[in-house]
mmCIF file of C-alpha atoms in Angstrom:
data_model
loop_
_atom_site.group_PDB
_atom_site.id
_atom_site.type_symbol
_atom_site.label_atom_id
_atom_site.label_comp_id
_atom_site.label_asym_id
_atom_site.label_seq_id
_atom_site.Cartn_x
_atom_site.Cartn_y
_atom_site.Cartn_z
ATOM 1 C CA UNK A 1 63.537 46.530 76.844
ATOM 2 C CA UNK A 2 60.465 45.110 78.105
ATOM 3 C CA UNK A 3 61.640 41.471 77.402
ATOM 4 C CA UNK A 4 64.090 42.145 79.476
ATOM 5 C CA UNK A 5 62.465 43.718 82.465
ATOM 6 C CA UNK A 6 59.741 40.783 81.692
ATOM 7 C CA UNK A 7 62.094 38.175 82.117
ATOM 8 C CA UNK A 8 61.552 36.979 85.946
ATOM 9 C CA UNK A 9 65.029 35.202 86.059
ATOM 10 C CA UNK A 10 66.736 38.513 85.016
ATOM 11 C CA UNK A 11 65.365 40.105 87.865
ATOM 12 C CA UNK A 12 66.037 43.347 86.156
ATOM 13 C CA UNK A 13 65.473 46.966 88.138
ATOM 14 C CA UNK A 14 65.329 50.085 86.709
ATOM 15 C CA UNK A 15 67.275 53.405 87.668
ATOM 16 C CA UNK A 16 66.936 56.615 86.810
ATOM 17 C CA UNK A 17 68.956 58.724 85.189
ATOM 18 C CA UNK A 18 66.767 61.983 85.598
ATOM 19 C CA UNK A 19 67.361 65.404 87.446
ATOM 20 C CA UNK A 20 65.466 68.399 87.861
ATOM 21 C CA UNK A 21 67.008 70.823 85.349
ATOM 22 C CA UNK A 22 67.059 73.955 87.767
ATOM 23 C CA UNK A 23 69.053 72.169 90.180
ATOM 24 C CA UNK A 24 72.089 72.770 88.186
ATOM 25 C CA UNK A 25 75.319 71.198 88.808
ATOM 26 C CA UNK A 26 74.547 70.236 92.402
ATOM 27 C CA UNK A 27 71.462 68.362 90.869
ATOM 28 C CA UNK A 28 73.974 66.318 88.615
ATOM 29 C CA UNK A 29 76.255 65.838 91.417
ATOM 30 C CA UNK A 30 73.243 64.277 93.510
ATOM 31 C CA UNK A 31 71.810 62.819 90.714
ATOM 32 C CA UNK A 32 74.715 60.454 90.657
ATOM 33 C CA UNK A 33 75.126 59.343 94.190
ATOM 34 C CA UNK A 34 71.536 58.785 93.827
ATOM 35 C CA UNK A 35 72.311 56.684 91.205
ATOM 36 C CA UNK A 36 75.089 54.868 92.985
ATOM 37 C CA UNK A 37 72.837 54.426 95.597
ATOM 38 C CA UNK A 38 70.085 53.026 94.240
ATOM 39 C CA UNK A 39 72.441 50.688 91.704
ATOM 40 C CA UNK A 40 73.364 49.487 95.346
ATOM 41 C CA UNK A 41 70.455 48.629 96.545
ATOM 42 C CA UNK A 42 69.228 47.167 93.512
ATOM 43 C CA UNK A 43 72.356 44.540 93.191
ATOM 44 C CA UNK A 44 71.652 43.906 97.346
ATOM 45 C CA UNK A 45 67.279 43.122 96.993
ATOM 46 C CA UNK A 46 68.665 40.517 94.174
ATOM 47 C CA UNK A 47 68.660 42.223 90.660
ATOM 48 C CA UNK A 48 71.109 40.528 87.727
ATOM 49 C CA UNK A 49 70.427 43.516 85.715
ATOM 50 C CA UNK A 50 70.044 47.359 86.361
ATOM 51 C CA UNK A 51 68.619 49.465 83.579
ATOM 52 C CA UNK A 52 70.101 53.293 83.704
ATOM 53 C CA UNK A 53 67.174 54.981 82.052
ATOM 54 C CA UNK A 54 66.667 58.378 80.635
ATOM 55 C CA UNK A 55 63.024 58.235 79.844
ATOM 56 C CA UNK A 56 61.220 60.831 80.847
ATOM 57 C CA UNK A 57 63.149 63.775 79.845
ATOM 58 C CA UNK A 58 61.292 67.266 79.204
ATOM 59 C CA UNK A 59 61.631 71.064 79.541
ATOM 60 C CA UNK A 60 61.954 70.434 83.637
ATOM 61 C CA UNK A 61 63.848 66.984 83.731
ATOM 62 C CA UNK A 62 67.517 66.226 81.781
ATOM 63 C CA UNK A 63 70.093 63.394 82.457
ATOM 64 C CA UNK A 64 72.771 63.068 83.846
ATOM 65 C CA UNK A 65 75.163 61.561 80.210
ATOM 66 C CA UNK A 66 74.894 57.421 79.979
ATOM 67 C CA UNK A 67 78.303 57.099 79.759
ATOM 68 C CA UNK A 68 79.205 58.790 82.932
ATOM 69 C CA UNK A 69 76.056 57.169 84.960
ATOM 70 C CA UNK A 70 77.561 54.386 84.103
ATOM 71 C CA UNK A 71 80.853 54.622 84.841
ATOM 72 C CA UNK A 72 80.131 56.370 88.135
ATOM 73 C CA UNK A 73 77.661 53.510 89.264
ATOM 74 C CA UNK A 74 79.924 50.205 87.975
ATOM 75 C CA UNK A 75 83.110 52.039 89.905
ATOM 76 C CA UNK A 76 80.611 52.351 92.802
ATOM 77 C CA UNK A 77 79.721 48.601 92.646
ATOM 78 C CA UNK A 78 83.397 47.866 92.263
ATOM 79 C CA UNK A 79 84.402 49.451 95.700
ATOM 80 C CA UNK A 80 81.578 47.328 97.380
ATOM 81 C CA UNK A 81 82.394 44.269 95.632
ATOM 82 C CA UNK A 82 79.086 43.964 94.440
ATOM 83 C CA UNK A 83 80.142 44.742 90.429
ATOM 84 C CA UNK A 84 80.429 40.783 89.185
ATOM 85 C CA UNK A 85 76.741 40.270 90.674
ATOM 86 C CA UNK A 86 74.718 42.494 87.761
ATOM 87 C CA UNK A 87 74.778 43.476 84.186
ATOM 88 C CA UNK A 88 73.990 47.006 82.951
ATOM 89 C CA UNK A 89 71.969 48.118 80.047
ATOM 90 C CA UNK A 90 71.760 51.748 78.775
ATOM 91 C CA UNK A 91 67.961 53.041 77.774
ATOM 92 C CA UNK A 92 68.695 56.160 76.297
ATOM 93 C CA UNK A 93 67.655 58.476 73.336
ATOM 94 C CA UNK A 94 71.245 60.043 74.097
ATOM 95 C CA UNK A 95 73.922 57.516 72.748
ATOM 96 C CA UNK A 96 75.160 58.003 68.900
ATOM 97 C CA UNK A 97 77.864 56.637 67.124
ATOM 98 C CA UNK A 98 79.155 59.722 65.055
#
């Protein structure tokens, strides 16, 4: 992971994936137009790859699940027809193959 935010041609940024636990639902809900949002934003200042990230969960903070961050903010990027301008990569303690 830090190779990759290292690498200057990459021009990687870094998103998120957190929420306030107490905010329930409606914190998940906003959690992922935030996510959108800033996925957005990223692709628009010039990023090649956006990071969904999880770090930082504890007894306040949880995540919204990689796989639907992910699918929410690609879909997003697809409707703006910004999606074939940036890669994705998952940092997550969360994914598993079972």
């Amino acid at each position: 992971m830090a190779a990759i935010r290292a690498d200057r041609q990459l021009h990687a940024a870094t998103v998120t994936t957190l929420f306030p636990v107490a905010e329930g639902a409606a914190g998940l809900r906003a959690a992922i137009d935030r996510i959108c949002a800033e996925s957005e934003a990223a692709v628009r200042n010039g990023a090649e790859v956006v990071v969904l990230s999880d770090v930082g969960v504890n007894a306040d903070h949880t995540f919204v699940p990689s796989l639907l961050a992910l699918g929410a903010a690609h879909n997003h990027l697809l409707r703006n027809d910004l999606r074939t301008r940036v890669d994705f990569v998952i940092e997550s303690g969360e994914p598993r193959e079972v």
